[in-house]
Short mmCIF file of C-alpha atoms in Angstrom, two decimals:
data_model
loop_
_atom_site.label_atom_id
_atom_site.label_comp_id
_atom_site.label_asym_id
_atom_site.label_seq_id
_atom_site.Cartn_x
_atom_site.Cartn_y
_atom_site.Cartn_z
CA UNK U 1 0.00 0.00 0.00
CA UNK U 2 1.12 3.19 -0.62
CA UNK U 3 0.48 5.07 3.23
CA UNK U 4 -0.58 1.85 5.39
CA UNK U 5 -1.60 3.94 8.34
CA UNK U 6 -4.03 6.63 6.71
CA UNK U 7 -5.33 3.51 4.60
CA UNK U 8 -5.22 1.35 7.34
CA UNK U 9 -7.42 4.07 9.23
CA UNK U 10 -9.38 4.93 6.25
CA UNK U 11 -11.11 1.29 5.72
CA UNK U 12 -11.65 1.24 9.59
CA UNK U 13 -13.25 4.66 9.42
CA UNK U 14 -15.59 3.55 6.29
CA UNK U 15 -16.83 0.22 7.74
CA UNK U 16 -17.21 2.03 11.38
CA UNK U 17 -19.19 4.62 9.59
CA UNK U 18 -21.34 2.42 7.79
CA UNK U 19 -22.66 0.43 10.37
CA UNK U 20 -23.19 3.17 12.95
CA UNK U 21 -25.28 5.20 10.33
CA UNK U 22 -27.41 1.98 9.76
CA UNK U 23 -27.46 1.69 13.86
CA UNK U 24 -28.65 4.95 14.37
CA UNK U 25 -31.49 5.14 11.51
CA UNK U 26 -32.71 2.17 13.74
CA UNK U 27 -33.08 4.40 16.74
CA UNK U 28 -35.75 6.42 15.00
CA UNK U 29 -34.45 9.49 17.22
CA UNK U 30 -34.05 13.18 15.76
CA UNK U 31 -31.65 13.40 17.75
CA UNK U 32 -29.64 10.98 15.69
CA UNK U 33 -29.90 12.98 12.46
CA UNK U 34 -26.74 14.51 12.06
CA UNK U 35 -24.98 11.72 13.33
CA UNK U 36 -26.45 9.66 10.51
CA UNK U 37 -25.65 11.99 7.87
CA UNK U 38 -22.21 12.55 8.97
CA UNK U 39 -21.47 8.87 9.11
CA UNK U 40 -23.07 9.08 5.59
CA UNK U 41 -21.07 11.37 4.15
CA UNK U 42 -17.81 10.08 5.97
CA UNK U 43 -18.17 6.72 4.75
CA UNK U 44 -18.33 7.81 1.60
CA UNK U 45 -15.55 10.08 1.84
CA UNK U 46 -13.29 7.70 3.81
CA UNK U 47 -14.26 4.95 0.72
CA UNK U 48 -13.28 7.69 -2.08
CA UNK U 49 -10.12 8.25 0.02
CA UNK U 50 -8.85 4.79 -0.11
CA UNK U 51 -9.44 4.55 -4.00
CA UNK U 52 -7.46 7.53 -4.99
CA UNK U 53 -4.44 7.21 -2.53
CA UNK U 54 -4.58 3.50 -4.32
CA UNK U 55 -5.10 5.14 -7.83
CA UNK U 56 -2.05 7.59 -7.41
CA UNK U 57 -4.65 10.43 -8.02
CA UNK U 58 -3.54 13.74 -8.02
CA UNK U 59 -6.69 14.35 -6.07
CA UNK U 60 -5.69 12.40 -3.51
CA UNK U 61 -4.64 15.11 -1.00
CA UNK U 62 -7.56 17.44 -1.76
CA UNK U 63 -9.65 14.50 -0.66
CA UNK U 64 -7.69 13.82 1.85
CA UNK U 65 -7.87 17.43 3.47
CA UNK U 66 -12.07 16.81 2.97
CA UNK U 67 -11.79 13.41 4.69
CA UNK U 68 -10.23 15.18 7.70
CA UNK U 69 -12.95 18.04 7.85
CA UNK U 70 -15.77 15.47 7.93
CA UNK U 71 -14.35 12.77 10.13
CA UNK U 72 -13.77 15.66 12.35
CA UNK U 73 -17.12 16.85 12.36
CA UNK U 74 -18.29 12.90 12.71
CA UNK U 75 -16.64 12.25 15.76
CA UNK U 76 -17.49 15.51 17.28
CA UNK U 77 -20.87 14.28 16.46
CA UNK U 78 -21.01 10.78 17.48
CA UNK U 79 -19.06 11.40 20.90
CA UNK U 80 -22.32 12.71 21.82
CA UNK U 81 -23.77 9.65 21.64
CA UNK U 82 -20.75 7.28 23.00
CA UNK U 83 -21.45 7.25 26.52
CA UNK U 84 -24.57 5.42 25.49
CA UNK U 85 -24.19 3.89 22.42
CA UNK U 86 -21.16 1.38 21.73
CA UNK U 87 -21.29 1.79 17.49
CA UNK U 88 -21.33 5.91 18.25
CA UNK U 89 -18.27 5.81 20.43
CA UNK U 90 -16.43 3.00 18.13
CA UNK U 91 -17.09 5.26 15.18
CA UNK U 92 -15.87 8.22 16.97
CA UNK U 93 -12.70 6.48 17.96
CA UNK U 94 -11.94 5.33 14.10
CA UNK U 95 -12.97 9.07 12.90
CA UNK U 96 -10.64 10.53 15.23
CA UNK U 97 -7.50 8.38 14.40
CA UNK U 98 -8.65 8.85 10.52
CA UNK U 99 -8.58 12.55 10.80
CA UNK U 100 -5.44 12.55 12.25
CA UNK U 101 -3.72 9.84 9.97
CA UNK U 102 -5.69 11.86 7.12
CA UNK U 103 -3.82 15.32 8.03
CA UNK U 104 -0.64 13.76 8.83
CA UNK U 105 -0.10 11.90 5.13
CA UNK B 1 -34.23 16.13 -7.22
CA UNK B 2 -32.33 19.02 -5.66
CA UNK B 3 -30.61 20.78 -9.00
CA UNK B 4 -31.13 18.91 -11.51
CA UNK B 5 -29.35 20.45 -14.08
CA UNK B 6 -26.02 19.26 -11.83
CA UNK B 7 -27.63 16.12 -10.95
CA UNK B 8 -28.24 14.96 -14.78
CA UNK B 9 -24.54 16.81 -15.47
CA UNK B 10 -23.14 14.72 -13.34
CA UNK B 11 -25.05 11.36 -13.77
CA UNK B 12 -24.33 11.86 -17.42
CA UNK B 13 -20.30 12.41 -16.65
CA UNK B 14 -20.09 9.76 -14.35
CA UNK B 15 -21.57 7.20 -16.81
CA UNK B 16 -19.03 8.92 -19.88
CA UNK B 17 -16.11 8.61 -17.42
CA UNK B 18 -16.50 5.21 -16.37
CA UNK B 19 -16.91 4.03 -20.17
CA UNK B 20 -13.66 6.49 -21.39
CA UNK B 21 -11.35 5.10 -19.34
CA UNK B 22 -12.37 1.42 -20.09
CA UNK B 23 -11.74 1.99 -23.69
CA UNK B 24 -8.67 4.01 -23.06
CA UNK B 25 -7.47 1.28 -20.92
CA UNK B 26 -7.93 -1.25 -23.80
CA UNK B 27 -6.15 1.05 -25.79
CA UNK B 28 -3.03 -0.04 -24.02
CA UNK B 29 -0.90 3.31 -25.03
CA UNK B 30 1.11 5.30 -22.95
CA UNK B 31 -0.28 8.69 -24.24
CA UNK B 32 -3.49 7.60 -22.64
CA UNK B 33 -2.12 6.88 -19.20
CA UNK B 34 -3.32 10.67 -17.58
CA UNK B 35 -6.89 10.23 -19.56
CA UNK B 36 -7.37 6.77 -17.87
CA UNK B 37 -6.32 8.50 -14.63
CA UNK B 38 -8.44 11.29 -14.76
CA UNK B 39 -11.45 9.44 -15.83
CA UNK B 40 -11.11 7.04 -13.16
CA UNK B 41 -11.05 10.03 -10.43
CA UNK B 42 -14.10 11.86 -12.12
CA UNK B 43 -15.87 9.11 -12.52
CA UNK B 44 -15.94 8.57 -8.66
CA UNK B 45 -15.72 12.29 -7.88
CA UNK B 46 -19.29 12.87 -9.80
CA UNK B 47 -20.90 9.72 -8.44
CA UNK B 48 -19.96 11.31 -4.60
CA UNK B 49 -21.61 14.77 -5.88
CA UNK B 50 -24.96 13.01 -6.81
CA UNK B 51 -24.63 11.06 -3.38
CA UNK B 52 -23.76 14.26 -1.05
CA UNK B 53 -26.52 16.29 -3.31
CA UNK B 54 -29.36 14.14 -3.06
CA UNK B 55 -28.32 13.64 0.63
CA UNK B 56 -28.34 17.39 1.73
CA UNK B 57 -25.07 17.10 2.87
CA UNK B 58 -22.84 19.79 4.13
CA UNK B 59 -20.49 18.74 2.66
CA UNK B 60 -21.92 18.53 -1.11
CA UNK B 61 -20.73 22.11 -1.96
CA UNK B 62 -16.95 21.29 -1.35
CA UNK B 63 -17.70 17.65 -3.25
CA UNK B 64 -19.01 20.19 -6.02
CA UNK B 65 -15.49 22.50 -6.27
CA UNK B 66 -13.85 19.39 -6.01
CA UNK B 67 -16.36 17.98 -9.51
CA UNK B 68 -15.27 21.29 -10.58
CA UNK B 69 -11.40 20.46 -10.84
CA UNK B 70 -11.31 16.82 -11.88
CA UNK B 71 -14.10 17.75 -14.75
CA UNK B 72 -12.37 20.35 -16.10
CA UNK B 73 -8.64 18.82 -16.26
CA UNK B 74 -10.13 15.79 -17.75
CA UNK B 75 -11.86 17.34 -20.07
CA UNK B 76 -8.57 18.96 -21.08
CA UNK B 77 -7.08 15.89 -21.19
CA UNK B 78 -9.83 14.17 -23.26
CA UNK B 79 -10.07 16.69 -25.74
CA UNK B 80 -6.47 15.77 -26.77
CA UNK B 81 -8.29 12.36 -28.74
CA UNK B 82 -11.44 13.68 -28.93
CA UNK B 83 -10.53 13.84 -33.04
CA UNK B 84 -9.72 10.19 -33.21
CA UNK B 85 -11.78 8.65 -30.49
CA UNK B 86 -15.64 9.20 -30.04
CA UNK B 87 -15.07 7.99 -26.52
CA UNK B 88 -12.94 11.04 -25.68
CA UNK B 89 -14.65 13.32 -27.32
CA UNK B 90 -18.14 12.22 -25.49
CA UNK B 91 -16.26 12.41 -22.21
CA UNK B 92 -14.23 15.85 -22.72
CA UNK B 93 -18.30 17.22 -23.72
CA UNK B 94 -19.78 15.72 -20.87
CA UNK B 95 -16.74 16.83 -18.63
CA UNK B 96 -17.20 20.33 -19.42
CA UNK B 97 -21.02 20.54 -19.16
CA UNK B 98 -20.63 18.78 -15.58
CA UNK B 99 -17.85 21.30 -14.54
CA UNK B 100 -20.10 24.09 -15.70
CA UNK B 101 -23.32 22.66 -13.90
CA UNK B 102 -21.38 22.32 -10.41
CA UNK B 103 -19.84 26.23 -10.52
CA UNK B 104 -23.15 27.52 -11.36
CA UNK B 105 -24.98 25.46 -8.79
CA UNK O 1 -22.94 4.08 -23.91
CA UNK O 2 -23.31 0.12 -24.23
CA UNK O 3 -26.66 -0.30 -23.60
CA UNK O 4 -28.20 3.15 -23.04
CA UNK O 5 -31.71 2.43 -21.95
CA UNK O 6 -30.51 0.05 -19.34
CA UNK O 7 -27.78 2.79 -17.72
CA UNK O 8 -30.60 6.02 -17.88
CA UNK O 9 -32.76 4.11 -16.21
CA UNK O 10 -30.05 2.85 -13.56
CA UNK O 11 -28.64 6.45 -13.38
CA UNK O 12 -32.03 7.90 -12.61
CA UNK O 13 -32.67 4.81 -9.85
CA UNK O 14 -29.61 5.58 -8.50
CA UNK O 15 -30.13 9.35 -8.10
CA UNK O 16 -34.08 8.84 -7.05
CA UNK O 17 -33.33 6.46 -4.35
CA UNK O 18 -30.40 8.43 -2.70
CA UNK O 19 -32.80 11.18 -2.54
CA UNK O 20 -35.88 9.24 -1.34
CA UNK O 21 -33.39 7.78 1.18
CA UNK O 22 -32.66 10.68 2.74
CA UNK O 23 -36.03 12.06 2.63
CA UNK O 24 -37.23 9.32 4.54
CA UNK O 25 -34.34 9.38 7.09
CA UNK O 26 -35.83 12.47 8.11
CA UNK O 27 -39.03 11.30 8.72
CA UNK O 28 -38.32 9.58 12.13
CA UNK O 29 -41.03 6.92 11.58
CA UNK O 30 -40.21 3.39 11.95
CA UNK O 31 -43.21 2.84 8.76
CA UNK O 32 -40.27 4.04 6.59
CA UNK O 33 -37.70 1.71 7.99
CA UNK O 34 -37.33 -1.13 5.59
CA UNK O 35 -38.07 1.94 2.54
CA UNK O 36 -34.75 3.48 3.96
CA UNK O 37 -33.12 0.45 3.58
CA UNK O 38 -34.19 -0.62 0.35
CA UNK O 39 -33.24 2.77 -1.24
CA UNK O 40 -30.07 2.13 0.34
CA UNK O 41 -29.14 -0.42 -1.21
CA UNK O 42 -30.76 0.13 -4.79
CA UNK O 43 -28.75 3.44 -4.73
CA UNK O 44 -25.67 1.46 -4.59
CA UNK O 45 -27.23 -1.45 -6.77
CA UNK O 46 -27.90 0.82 -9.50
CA UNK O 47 -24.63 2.31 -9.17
CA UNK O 48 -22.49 -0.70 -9.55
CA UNK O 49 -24.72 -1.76 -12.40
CA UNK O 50 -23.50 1.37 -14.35
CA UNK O 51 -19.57 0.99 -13.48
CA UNK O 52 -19.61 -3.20 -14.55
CA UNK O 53 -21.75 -2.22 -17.75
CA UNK O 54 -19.90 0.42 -18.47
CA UNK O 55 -16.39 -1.37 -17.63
CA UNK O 56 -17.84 -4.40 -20.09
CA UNK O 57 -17.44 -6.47 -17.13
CA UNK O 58 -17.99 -10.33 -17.44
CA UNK O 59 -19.99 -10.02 -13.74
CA UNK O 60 -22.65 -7.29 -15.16
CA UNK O 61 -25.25 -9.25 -15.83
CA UNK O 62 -25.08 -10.73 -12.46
CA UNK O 63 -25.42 -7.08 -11.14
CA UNK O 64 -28.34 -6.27 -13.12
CA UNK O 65 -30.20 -9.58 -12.09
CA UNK O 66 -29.33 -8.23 -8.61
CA UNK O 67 -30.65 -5.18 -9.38
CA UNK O 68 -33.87 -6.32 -10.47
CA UNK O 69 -34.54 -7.81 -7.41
CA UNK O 70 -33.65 -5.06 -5.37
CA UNK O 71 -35.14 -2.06 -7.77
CA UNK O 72 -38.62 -4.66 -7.37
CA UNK O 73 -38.21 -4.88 -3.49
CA UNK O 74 -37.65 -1.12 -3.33
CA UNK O 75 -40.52 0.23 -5.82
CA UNK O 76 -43.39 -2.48 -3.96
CA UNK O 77 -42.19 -0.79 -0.74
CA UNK O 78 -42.17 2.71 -2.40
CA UNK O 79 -45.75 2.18 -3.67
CA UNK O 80 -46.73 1.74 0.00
CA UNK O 81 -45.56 5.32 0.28
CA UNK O 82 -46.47 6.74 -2.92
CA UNK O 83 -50.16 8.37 -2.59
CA UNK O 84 -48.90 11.04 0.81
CA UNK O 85 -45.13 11.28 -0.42
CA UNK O 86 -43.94 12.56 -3.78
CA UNK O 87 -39.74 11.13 -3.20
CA UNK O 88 -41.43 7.73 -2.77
CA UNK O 89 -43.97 7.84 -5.67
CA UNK O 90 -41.29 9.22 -8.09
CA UNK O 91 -38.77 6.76 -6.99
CA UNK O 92 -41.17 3.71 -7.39
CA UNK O 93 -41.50 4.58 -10.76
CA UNK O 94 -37.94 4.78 -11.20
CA UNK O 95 -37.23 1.48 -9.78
CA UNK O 96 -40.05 0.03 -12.07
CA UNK O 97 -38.64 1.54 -14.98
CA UNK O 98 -34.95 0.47 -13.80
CA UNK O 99 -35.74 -3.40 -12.99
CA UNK O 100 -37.97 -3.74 -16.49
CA UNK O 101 -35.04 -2.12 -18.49
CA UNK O 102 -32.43 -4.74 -16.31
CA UNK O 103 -34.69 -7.75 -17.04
CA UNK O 104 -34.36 -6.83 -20.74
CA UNK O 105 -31.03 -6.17 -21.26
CA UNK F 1 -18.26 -5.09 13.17
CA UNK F 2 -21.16 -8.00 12.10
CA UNK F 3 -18.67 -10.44 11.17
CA UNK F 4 -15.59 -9.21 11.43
CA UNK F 5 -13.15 -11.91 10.11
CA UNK F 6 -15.77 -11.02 6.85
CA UNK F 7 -15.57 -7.25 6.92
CA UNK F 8 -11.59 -7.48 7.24
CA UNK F 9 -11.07 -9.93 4.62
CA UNK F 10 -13.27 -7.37 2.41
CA UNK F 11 -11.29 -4.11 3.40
CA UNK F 12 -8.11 -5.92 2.46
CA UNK F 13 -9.26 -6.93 -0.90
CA UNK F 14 -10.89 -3.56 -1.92
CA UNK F 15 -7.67 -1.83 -1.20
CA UNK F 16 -5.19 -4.04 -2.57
CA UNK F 17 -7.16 -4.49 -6.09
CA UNK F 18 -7.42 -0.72 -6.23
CA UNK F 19 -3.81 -0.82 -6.15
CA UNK F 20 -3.03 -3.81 -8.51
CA UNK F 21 -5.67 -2.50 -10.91
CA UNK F 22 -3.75 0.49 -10.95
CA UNK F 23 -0.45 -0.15 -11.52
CA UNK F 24 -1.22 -3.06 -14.14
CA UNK F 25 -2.62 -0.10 -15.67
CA UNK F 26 0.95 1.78 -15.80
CA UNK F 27 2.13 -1.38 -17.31
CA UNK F 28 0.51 -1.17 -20.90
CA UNK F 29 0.76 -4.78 -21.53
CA UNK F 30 -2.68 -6.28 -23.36
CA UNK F 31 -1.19 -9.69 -21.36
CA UNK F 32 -2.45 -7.67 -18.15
CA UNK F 33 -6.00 -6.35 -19.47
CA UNK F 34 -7.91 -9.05 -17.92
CA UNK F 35 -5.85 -8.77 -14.58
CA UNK F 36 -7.11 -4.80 -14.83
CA UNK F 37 -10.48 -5.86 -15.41
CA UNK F 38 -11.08 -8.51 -12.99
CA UNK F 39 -9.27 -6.08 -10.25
CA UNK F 40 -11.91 -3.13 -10.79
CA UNK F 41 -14.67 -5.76 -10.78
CA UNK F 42 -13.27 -7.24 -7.47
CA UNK F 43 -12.71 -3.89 -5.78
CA UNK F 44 -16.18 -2.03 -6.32
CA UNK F 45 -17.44 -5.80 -5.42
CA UNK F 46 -15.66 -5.88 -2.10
CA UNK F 47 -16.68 -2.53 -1.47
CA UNK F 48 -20.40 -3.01 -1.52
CA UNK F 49 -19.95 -6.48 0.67
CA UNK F 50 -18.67 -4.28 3.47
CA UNK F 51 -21.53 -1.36 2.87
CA UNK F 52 -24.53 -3.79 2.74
CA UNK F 53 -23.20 -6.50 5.51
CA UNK F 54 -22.32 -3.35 7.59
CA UNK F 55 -26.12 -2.19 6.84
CA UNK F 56 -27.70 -5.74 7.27
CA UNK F 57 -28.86 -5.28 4.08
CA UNK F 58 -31.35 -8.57 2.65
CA UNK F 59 -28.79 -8.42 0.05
CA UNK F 60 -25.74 -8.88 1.75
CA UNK F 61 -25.64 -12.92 1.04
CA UNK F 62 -26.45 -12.51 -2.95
CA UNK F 63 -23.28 -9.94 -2.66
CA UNK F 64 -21.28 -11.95 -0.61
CA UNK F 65 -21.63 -15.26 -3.53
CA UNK F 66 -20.54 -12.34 -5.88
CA UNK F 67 -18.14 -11.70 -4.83
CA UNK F 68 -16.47 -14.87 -4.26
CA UNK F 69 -16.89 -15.46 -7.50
CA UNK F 70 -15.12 -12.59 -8.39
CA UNK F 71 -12.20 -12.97 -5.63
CA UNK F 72 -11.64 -16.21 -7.10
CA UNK F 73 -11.52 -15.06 -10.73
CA UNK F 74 -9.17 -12.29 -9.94
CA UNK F 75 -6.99 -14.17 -7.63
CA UNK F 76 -6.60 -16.63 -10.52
CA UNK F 77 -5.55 -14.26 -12.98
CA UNK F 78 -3.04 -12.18 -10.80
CA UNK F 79 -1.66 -15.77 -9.54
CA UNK F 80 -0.56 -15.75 -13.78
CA UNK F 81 1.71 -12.78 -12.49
CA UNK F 82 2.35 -13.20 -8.64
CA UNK F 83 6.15 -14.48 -9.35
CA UNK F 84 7.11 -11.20 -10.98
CA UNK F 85 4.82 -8.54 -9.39
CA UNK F 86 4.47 -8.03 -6.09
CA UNK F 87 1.11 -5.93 -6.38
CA UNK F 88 -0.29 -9.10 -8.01
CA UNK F 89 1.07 -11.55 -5.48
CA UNK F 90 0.05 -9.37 -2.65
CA UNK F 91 -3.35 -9.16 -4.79
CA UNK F 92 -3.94 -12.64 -5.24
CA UNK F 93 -3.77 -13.88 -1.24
CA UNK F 94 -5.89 -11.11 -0.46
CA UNK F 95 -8.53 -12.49 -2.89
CA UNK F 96 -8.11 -15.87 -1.95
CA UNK F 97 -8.60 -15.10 1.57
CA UNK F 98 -11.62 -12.53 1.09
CA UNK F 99 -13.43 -15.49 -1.04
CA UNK F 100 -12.74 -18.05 1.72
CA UNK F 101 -14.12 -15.64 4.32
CA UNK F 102 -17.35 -14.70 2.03
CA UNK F 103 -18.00 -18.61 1.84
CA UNK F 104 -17.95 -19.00 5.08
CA UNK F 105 -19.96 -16.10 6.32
#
């Protein structure tokens, strides 16, 4: 792989994101609804990540730099919820370590 | 939909892109190395614009600038075969309507 | 485009759904549950059956009998919907349209 | 995760044909087309295992058979290559593994 950690932390971040999106549209709680679109939109991010680091895209870091913005603003987000919820903190744990292996690469 | 004129834009650029870079890649040339690239990334860069659109996300406008980049540098790069290779040309059209529909929107 | 009925049809599914997705995310009503799922995963369905067709992959017509089944699961669930909510009456129709032009390609 | 020893095997294959697809691509050899082609099959396959297992999606086991099928397809082709590139050899276990671990699930 071309940057193990930030891919590494990238794949954790997307599956994490996934499943605690999916989790939280279960709650049926409006409290839940940013949390869901943020781990949305970070999944997606996070998967769009992976493929151009892979790809050698000279996109890469711009996408980087927005994978770092909204795994911020996901765990920010989901810590909320972590004290009661074991997907919200898990996913707040990846999207921390993400944004930080995201801004160091 | 949301804006449809950049939703259609970029459903239409994302289905060009995909199909340009397969041919290109068949191609097996050297000169077509940065068209495959770029396609590749605008491909997935539209397809995350139509996601973070129709999702409200706050995150769709950046996604957007970012469209705004990859569409308009492949379309440079496309319109380099665009007079021997219907596939380019398609894709350096659709590349520069989709660029134009994500500034404006 | 290869088979240009067949990818309209799944670009508009994919676009609908995302949108009808969302819309029903926001609802907060547990009646929408399994329609929030199903548009999940016809949006990314839909969107895989454009990148193999378009790719001339030897597993696309796998994906598109896939995608029949889930654009038929989504648009009986969407029908449910369709006479009080606009996103789910549209995107039945889409998924109708989508599965019909997948069974025929 | 859901299943874990699943959703790992999957992360590991979506990045690593990303990677092999791409640098076969840099190669321009036709004897590598199919290795290209079977590696963007396999990564966009592995990709939507981990979104609709990670979503307990109904579709999740139709995916899952999909993408064992293409695992094993792609491992078999980059196998053709494994002795003299290490993106392929790398490529190749990680397929073999993911379609073990999709079998099983």
């Amino acid at each position: 792989m071309k940057n193990s950690a930030m891919i590494e932390a990238c794949l954790a971040c997307f599956a994490a994101c996934e499943m605690c999106a999916t989790e939280c549209i279960k709650m049926i709680s409006a409290d839940h609804l940013r949390c869901i679109a943020l781990c949305r939109d970070c999944a997606e991010i996070c998967a769009l990540c992976i493929k151009l680091e892979q790809r050698d895209s000279e996109f890469s870091h711009d996408v980087m730099q927005l994978c770092v913005e909204s795994c911020t603003a996901c765990a920010a987000e989901c810590e909320k919820f972590a004290a009661h919820h074991d997907h919200c903190r898990e996913c707040a744990e990846v999207c921390r370590k993400c944004a930080s292996e995201c801004q160091a690469a």
